[in-house]
Structure formats: structure tokens, C-alpha cells
Coordinates of C-alpha atoms in Angstrom, one line a residue:
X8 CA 123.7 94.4 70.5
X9 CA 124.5 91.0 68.9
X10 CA 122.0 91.9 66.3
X11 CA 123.4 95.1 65.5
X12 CA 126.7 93.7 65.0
X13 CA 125.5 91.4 62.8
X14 CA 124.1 93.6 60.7
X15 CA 127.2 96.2 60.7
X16 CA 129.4 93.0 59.8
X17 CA 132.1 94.8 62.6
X18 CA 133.6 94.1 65.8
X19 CA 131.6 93.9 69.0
X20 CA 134.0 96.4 70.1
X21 CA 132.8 99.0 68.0
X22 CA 129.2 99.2 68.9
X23 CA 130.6 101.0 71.9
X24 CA 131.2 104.2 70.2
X25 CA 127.7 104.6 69.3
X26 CA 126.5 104.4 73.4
X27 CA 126.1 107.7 74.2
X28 CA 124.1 108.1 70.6
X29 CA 121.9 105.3 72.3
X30 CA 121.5 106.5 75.6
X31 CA 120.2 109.8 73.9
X32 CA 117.6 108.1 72.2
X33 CA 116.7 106.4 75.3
X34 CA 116.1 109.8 77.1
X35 CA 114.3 111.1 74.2
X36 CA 112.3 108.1 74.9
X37 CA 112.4 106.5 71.6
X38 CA 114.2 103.4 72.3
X39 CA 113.8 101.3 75.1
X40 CA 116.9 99.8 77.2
X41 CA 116.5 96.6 79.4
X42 CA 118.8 93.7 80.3
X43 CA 118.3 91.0 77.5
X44 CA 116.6 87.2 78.2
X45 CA 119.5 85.1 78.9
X46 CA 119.8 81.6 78.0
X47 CA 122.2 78.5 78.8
X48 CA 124.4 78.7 75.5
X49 CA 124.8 83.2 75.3
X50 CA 128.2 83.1 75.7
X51 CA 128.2 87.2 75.5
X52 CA 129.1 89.9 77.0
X53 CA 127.9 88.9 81.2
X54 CA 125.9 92.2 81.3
X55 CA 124.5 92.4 78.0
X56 CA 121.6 94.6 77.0
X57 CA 118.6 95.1 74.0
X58 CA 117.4 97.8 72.7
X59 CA 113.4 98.5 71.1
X60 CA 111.9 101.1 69.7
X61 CA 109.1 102.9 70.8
X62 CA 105.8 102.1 69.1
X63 CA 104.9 105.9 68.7
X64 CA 108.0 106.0 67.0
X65 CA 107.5 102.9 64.8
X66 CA 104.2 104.0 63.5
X67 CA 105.4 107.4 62.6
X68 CA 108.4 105.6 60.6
X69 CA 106.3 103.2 58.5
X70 CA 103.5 106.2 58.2
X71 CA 106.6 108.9 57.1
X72 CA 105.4 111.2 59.4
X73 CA 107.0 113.8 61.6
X74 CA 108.6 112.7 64.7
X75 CA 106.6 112.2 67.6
X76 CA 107.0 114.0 70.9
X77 CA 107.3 111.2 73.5
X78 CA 106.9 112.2 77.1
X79 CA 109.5 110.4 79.3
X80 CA 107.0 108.2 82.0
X81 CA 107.7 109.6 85.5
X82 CA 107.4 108.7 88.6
X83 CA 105.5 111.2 91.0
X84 CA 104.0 109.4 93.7
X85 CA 104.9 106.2 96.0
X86 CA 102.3 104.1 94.5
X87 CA 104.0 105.0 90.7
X88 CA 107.4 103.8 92.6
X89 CA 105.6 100.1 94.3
X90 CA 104.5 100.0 91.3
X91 CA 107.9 100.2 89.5
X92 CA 109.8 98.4 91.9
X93 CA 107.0 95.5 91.4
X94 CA 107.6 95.7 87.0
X95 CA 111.6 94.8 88.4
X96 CA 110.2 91.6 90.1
X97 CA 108.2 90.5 87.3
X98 CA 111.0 90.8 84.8
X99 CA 113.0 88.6 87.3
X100 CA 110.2 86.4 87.5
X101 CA 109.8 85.5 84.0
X102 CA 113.8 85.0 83.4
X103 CA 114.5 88.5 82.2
X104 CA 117.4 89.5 84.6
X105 CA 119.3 87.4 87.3
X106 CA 119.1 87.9 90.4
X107 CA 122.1 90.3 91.0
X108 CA 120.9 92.3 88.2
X109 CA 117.8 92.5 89.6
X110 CA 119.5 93.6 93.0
X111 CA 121.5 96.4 90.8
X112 CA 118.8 97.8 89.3
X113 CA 116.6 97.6 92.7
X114 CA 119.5 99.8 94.6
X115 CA 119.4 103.1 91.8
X116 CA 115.7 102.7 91.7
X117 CA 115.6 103.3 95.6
X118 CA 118.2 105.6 95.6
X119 CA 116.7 107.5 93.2
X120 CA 113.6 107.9 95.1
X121 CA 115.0 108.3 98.5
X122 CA 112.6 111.9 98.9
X123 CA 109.9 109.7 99.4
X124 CA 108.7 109.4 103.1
X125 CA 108.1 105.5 103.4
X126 CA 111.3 105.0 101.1
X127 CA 113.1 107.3 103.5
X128 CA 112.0 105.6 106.4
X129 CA 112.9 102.6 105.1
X130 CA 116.5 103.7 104.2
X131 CA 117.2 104.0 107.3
X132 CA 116.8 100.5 108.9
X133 CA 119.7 99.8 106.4
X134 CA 117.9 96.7 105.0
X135 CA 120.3 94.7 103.2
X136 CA 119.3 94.4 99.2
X137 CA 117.8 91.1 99.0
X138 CA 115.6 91.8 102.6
X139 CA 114.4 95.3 101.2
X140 CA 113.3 93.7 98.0
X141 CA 110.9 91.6 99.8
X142 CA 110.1 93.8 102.3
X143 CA 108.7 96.4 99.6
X144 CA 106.7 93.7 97.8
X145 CA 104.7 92.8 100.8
X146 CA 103.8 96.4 101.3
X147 CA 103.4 96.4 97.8
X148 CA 100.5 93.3 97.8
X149 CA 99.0 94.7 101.0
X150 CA 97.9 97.9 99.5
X151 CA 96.6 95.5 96.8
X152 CA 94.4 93.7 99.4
X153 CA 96.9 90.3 100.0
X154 CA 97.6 90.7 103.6
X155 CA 100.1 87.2 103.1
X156 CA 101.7 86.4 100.6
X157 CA 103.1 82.6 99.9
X158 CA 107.0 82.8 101.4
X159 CA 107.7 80.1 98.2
X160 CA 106.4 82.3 95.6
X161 CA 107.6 85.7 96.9
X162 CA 110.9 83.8 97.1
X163 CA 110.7 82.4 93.4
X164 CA 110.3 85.6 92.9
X165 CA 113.8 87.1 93.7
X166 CA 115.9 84.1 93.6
X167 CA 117.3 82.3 90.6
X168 CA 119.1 80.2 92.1
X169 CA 117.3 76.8 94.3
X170 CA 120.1 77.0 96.9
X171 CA 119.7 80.7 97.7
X172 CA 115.8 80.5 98.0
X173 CA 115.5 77.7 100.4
X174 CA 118.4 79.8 102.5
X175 CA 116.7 83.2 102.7
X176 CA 113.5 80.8 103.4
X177 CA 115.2 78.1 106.6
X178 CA 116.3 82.1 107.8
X179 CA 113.2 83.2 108.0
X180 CA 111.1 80.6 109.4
X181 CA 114.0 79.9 112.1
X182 CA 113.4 83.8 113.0
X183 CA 117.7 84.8 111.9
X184 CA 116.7 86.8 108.9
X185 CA 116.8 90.9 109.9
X186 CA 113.2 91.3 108.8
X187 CA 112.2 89.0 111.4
X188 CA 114.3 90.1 114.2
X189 CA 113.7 93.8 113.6
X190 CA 109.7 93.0 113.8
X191 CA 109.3 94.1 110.5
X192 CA 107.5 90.8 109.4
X193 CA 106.0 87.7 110.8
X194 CA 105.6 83.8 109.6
X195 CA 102.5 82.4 109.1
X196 CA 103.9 78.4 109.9
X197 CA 102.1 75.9 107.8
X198 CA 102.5 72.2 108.0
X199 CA 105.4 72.3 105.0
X200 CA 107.6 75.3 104.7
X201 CA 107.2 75.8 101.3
X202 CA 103.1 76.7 102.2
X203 CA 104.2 79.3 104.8
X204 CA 102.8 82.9 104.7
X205 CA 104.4 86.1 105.4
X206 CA 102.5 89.5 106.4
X207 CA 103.5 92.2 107.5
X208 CA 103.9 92.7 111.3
X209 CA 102.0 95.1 113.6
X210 CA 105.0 97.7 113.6
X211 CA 105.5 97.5 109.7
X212 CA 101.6 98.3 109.8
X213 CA 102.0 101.2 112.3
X214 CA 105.2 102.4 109.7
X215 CA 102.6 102.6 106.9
X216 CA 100.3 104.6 109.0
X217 CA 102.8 107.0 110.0
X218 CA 103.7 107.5 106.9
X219 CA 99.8 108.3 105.2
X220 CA 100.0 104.8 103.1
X221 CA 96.7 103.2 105.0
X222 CA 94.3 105.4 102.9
X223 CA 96.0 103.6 99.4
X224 CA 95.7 100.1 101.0
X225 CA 92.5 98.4 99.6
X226 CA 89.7 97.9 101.7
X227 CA 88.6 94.4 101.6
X228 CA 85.5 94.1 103.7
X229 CA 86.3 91.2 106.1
X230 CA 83.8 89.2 107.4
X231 CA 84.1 90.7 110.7
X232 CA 83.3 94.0 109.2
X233 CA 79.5 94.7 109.8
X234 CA 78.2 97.7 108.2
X235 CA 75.3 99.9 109.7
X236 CA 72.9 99.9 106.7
X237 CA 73.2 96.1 106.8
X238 CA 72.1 95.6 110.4
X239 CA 67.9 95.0 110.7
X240 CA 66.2 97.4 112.7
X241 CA 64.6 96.7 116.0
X242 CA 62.8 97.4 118.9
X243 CA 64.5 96.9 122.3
X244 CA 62.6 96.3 125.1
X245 CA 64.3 97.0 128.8
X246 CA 63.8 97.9 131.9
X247 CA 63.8 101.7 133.1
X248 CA 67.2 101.8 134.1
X249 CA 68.9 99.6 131.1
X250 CA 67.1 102.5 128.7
X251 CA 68.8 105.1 130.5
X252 CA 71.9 103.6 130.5
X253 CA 71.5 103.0 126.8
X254 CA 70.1 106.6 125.7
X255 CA 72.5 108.0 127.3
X256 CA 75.3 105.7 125.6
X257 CA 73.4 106.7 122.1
X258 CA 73.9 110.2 122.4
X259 CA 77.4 110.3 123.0
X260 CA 78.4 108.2 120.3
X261 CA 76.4 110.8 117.6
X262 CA 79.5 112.4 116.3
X263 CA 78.9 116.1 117.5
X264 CA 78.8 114.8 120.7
X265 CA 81.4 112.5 120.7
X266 CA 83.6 115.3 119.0
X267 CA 83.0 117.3 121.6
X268 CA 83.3 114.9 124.9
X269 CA 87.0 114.1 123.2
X270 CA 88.0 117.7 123.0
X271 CA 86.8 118.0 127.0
X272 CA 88.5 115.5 128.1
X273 CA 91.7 116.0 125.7
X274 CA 92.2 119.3 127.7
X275 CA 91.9 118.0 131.0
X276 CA 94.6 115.3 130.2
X277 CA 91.9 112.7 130.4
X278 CA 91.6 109.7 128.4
X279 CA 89.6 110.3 125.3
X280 CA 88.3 106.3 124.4
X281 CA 85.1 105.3 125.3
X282 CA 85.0 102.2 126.6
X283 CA 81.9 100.0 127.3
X284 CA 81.4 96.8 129.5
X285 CA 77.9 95.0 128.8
X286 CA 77.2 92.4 131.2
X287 CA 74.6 89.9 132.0
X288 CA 72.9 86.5 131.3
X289 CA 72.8 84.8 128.2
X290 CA 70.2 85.9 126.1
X291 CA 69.0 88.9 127.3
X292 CA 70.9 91.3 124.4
X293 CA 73.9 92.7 124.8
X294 CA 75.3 92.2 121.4
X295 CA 72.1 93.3 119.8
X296 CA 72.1 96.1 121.8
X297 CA 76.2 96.9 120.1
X298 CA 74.5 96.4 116.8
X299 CA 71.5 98.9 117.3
X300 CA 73.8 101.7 119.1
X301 CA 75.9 101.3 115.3
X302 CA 73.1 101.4 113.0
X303 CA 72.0 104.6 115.1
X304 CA 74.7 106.3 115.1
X305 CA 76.0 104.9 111.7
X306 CA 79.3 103.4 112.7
X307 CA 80.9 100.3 111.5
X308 CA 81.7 97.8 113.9
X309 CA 84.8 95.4 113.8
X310 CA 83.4 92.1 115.1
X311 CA 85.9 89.5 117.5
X312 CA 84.9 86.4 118.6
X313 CA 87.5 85.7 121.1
X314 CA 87.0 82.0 121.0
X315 CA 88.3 82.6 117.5
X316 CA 91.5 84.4 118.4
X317 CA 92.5 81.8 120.8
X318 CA 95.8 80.0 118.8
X319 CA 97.1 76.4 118.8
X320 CA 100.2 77.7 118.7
X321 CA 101.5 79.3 121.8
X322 CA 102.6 82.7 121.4
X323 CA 100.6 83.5 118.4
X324 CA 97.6 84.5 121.0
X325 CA 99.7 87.6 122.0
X326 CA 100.1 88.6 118.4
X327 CA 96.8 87.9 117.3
X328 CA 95.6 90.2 120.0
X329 CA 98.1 93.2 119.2
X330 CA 97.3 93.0 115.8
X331 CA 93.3 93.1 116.4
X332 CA 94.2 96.8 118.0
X333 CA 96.7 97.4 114.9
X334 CA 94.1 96.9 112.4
X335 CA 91.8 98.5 114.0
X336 CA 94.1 102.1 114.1
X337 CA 94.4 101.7 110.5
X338 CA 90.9 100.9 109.9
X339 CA 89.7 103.7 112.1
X340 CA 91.6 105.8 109.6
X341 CA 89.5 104.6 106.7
X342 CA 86.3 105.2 107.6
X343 CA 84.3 108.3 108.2
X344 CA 83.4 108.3 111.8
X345 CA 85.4 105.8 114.3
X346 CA 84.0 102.8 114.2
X347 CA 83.3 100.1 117.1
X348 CA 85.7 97.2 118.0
X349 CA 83.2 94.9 120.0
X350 CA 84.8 92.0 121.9
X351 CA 82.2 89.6 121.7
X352 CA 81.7 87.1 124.8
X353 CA 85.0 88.4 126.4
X354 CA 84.3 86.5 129.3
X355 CA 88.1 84.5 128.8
X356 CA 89.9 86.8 128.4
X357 CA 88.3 89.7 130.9
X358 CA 89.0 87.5 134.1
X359 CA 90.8 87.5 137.1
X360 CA 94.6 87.2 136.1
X361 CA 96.3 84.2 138.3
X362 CA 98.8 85.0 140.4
X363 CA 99.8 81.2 140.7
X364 CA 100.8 80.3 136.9
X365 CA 101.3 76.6 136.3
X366 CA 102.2 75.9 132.9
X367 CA 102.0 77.5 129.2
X368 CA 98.4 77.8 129.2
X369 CA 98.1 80.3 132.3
X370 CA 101.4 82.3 131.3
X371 CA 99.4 82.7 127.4
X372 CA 96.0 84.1 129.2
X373 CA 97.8 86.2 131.8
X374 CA 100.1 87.6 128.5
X375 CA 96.7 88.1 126.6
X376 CA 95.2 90.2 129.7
X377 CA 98.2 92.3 129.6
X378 CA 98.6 93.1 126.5
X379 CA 94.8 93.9 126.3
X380 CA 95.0 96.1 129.7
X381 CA 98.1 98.3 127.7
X382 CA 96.1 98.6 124.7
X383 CA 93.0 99.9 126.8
X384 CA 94.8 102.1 128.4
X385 CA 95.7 104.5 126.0
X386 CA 93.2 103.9 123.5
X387 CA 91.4 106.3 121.6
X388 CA 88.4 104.5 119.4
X389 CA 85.1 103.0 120.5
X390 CA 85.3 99.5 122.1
X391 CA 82.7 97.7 123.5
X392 CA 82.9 93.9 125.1
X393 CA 80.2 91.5 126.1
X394 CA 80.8 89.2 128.8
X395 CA 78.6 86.9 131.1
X396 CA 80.5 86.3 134.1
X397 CA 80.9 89.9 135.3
X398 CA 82.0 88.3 138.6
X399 CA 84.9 87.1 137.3
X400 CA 86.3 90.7 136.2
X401 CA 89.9 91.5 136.6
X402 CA 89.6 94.9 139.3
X403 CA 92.2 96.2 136.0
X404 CA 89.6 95.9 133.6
X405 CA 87.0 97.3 135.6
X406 CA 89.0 100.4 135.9
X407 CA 89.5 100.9 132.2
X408 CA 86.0 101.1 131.5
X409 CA 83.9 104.1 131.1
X410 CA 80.6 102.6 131.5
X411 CA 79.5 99.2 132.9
X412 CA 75.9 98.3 131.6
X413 CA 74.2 95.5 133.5
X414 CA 71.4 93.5 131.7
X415 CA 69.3 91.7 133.5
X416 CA 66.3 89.2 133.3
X417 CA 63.3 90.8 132.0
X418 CA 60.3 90.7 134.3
X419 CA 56.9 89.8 134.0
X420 CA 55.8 93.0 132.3
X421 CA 59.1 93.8 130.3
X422 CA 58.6 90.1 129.2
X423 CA 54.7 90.5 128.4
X424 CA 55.8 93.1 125.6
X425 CA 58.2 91.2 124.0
X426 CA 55.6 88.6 123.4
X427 CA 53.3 91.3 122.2
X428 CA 56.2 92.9 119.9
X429 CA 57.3 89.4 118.9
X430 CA 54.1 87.6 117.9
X431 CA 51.2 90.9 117.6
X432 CA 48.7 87.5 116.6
X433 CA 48.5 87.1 120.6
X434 CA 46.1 89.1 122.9
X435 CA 47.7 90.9 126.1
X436 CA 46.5 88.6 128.5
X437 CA 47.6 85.5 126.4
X438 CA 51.1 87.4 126.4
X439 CA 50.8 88.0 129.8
X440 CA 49.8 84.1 130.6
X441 CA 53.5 83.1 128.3
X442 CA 55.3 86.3 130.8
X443 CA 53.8 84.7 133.9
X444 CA 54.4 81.3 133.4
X445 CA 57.9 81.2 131.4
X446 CA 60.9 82.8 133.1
X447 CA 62.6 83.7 129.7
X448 CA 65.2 86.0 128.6
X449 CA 64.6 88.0 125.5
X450 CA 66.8 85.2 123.6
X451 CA 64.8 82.0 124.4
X452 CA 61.4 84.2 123.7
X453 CA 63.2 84.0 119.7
X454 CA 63.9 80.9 120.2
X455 CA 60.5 79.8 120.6
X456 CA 59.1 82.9 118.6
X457 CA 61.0 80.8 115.3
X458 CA 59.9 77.8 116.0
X459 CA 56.6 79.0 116.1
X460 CA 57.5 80.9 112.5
X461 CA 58.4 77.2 110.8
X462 CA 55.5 75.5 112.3
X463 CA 53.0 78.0 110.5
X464 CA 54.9 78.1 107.4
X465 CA 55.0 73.9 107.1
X466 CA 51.5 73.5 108.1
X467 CA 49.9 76.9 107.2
X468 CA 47.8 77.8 109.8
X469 CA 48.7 80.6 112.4
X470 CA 49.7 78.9 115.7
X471 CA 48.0 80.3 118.6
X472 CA 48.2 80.2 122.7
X473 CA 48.3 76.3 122.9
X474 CA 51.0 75.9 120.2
X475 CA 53.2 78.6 122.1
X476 CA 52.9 76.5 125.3
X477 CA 53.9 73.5 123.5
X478 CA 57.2 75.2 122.5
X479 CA 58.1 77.3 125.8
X480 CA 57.6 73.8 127.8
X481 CA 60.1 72.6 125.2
X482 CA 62.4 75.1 125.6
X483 CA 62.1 75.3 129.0
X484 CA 63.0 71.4 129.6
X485 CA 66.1 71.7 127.4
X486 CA 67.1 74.8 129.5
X487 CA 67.2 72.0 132.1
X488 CA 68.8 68.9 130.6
X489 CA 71.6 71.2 129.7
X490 CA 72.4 72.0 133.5
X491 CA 74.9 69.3 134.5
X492 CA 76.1 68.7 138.4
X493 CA 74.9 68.9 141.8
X494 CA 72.4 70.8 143.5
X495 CA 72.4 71.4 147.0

């Protein structure tokens, strides 16, 4: 505008008879409005604007050739209007508008888009401006895959001003800010402030579900994430009733089948979930058992080490265990058939609750428990947990679960073809000699089986009988150094 008076040699003043001319070229969409760059000495008008023309337009102008038709750009989806609302941050960001302006401009673009679901739902939690800004860029950079986001640099984001950042920032991380008490977001704590995260919480997630935003968000294949094509197939080798168990287990998770088991059970008002305990020794394939039910029956299985998803910080355990069952809704959602959530040695967190709590520790587990018995309770996927202390199982768990699969030691003969599948180079009865002697589960048989791999790849020669001796009498001593205690 300063330009333009410039080159009119007039009053400031009476550019403003010419608005409505510009706002008409703006609709027609061949001049583009925006807030103008400030800079420390404008001492202008406190809201001023700039004007450019459209390039279309330009081109057509310098070519002399008939006006061009330009198509005004439109918003018609809730992606179009993230992606909007996320072209008001950047200008923000890189000094364009204030932060008040930014607020202005924030409020007619929601309003305007109020028809939306999510922005609807939103709009009624009456977020204040500043708190609904943020709260729509981290929905914004989890569909894009960034599940948290920097609190400093979403911060730097929206605030101009040092003083206002570091407030909205001590707010959040000392749990006053509304995003925080309403549960719409939680803080990741870092050792500095400034390196804290923010995500999304579990009921934010649950929001996006509801309203059909999961299938936009990006799916980043986690490392938890094992796919059925990627999993080697193999043989297993059980006894009679294991088999059974096992077949049986297979059949129902093939999709017609499992379609049609829900649909029984939905009419009789029973609980549609499948749930699966595997239990046993060490060794003697439960999880590979999970992993060769999947490739089967081509489902994806979401992997948890529990050891894993036991926090430092107290209270974060609880959370980390609702939101396992979160993301797995919303990944359930994204793929084809349901896939598996397998809780892999489970064994701490599928015990006996205590009844006598003495300190943090016990009231965190006996939290974990039941928050795990709720989510089991009315859940509707595919989850499957190994354990190897079955005798320690809550009588709550053991309730909740449709099937119970007990694995136990091979025997002689069941162990005689797992030599024989293993290492084909041995005869039967030298197989049978290794079952006989060697009371191994199917895990120390690869154990030794390996070793036996490396020594004929260092040395080159197949090793035979003698060398497989060797190795199970290794294998069996360290099997009892590692036993520490008493015997009576």
C-alpha cells in the first residue's frame, strides 16, 4: 500500500477508496492479499497489507494476451484445510504475521470450516485460540508420520514473543494448560524443557478414529510391526495334543472363519476377541509358533516386549500400556485383516495382583494389571501373550482368555525329529542317540544346531556325531552354571 502511494504521489488516506476495487481482484483471483513482513522501523498503518499479482496474470500482461481465467483454490476436504491452517503457521514462522494476526486469521479459517466433522468436534471443546492452534498442528504432523513433535519448535512456531512461549511451555509441562487437563495431549519430559515432546494422547487418537482421519495418517512401519511375507517359513514339531491345539487355533484365525465365529458370538452377546495364552518353558516355541499362525493366515503382528514398556518414570507405565491398545485400534483399521498384538514374555505383568501394596512399585504393576484386565475385557482384535510362569496367573487373566496352549518339553521321539529336520546330515539313530542323551527344548537344539553351522563354515568340513556331542555337553553345562541357589 506504501508502494502504491508512492507511486500516486497522494495521501495514504486515499488508497482506501480503491478497496473494494481490490478485494474484487482478489476474488477474481488475480491479486493476492496477505499481511505484509514487518520490520523494527515500519512505522505504518498496525495492520497493514501487500498486494501481488497472479503469475497467470503476469504472463498474459507482458505476452498481451487475453485475460486468463483463474480458478479461485478451494478447500474441499480436511486434509486441504490441515493443510491450510499449517501454510498460516509457516507464515508466522518466518516473520510474516505476529502472533495476534496469526490468531485472527486462524479463528475465520476455522469458522469457516466448521461443517467439517473433526473441525466440529473440535469446536466444541471451546479450545481457546492459542491451545487450538497447536492442538491442530499435532494432528496435522501425525498424519504426516511425526507422532511428537519438539514442544520448543511447535512453540517458536506460534509465539513471537520469548516471554509468551516459555509461559504456554512452564503451563504445559506443569500439566495447567487445557490441552493437558482435558487429556487432549501428553508431555514427553526430557532432561531440559526446551527438548520435551508432545503427542497426541490416547483420547485425541480415539477423536481421530471416530472421526475417519486414521486411514489419512501415514503408516510408518515401526519396528514392532512384523509383516507376514517377512517371517521364514518352518516346520514345527509338537506333540499330538500341542498340534491340535494349534490347528485348531489356525483355522479360526483364516478370515472366513474368523468372520463368521465373530458374527456367532456377536448375536449371542458374547465377546467377539480372540484371546490366546501360550505357556511353557523357555525354549520350547511359543513365539515362533505366534509368528507361523501369522504368516499362515497372513496377518500382521504388532510386537511388545514388555520389559520394554516398563518406564522409569512412574505413571508413564499406565500410559504406555493404554496407548499400546490405542494404537493398536487404529492400526487394526489400517490393515486388511485384523492383525495380532502378541505380548511377548508377559510373565510381569500376567501375575498374581498383591493385595498387600508396599510402595510405588507394587501400586504401578497392580495399575498395569488393571488397566490390561479392562482393555481385555471388551476387546475385539487378535491378542496373543507368551508367558513362562503360568503358575503365577492372575485367576482375572485366566478368565479373559479364550484358549490356554500349554507347551511342553519335547520327548525323546518329538526331539529325535527335530534333530533330523535340523541337521538332515545325521542318520536316525545318531538323532536318536543326541534325543536320548540330551534333555533339550526345541531352543537349545538351535542353539547347538548354529554352533554346529559356524564350526563348518570356519573349518569347512561337515561336522558329524562327535562334534554334536561336543556342543550339547557344552550347552548342557552352561544350562547348569546358570542355575544359582540351593537344592534340597
Amino acid at each position: 500500500m506504501s508502494d502504491l502511494t508512492s507511486y500516486f504521489d497522494c495521501n495514504p488516506i486515499s488508497i482506501i477508496e480503491f478497496n473494494d476495487d481490490l478485494e474484487a481482484l482478489c476474488d477474481l483471483g488475480y491479486v493476492t492479499k496477505r499481511k505484509a513482513r514487518r520490520n523494527h522501523f515500519d512505522r505504518g498503518l498496525a495492520n497493514r497489507e501487500e498486494y501481488s499479482i497472479n503469475d497467470m496474470l503476469a504472463r498474459a500482461i507482458v505476452k498481451r494476451e487475453a485475460l486468463p481465467v483463474i480458478k479461485k483454490e478451494e478447500v474441499n476436504n480436511i486434509l486441504e484445510f490441515l493443510e491450510k491452517w499449517e501454510e498460516q503457521l509457516d507464515q508466522r514462522a518466518n516473520e510474516v504475521i505476529c502472533t495476534d494476526e496469526l490468531i485472527c486469521e486462524c479463528k475465520v479459517l476455522f469458522m469457516e470450516y466448521a461443517h467439517f466433522p473433526l473441525v466440529g468436534t473440535i469446536e466444541k471443546m471451546g479450545l481457546k485460540s492459542q491451545e487450538l492452534i497447536v492442538y491442530l498442528q499435532l494432528i496435522w504432523e501425525h498424519i504426516n508420520g511425526s507422532t511428537e513433535v519438539e514442544l520448543n519448535s511447535i512453540c517458536e512456531k506460534l509465539f513471537d514473543k520469548s516471554a509468551r512461549r516459555l509461559r504456554f511451555m512452564q503451563d504445559v509441562s506443569e500439566g495447567k494448560n487445557p490441552l493437558v487437563k482435558m487429556n487432549l495431549v501428553e508431555l514427553e519430559e526430557k532432561r531440559f524443557l526446551n527438548e520435551s515432546e508432545i503427542k497426541l494422547s490416547p483420547k485425541s487418537l480415539q477423536i481421530l478414529a471416530d472421526n475417519e482421519m486414521m486411514s489419512f495418517v501415514k503408516l510408518r512401519k515401526r519396528d514392532n510391526i512384523i509383516e507376514p511375507e517377512n517371517i521364514t517359513q518352518r516346520e514345527l514339531i509338537f506333540n499330538e495334543m500341542e498340534m491340535k491345539h494349534l490347528m485348531l487355533l489356525n483355522q479360526m484365525l483364516e478370515e472366513q472363519w474368523l468372520n463368521a465365529t465373530r458374527e456367532r458370538l456377536a448375536k449371542k452377546n458374547l465377546p467377539v476377541g480372540v484371546t490366546v495364552l501360550l505357556h511353557g518353558a523357555p525354549g520350547t516355541g511359543k513365539t515362533e509358533s505366534v509368528l507361523q499362525v501369522a504368516r499362515k493366515t497372513g496377518r500382521e503382528i504388532m510386537k511388545i516386549e514388555i520389559s520394554q514398556s516398563k518406564s522409569m518414570w512412574f505413571g508413564e507405565s499406565e500410559k504406555i500400556i493404554k496407548r499400546i491398545f490405542t494404537d493398536y485400534r487404529a492400526y487394526c483399521k489400517q490393515c486388511p485383516s485384523t492383525p495380532i498384538l502378541l505380548f511377548n514374555e508377559a510373565d510381569a505383568i500376567l501375575s498374581r495382583r498383591s493385595n498387600n501394596i508396599k510402595g510405588a512399585v507394587g501400586q504401578t504393576e497392580n495399575a498395569i494389571q488393571n488397566i490390561l484386565l479392562e482393555e481385555l475385557e471388551n476387546f475385539e482384535g487378535i491378542f496373543m501373550a507368551t508367558t513362562n510362569l503360568v503358575g503365577n496367573l492372575d485367576n482375572a487373566f485366566d478368565r479373559r482368555f479364550l484358549f490356554k496352549i500349554k507347551f511342553g518339553k519335547p520327548d525323546a521321539e518329538i526331539r529325535t525329529r527335530i534333530w533330523k529336520q535340523k541337521m538332515p546330515s545325521l542318520s536316525d539313530e545318531e538323532c536318536s542317540i543326541l534325543a536320548r542323551r540330551f534333555d533339550f527344548s526345541g531352543g537349545e537344539i538351535n542353539n547347538v544346531v548354529r554352533k554346529m553351522e559356524i564350526e563348518s563354515i570356519i573349518h569347512g568340513y561337515e561336522p558329524g556325531l562327535d562334534n554334536a556331542i561336543d556342543f550339547c555337553t557344552q550347552e548342557s553345562t552352561a544350562q547348569q552354571s546358570a542355575a544359582v541357589g540351593f537344592k534340597f
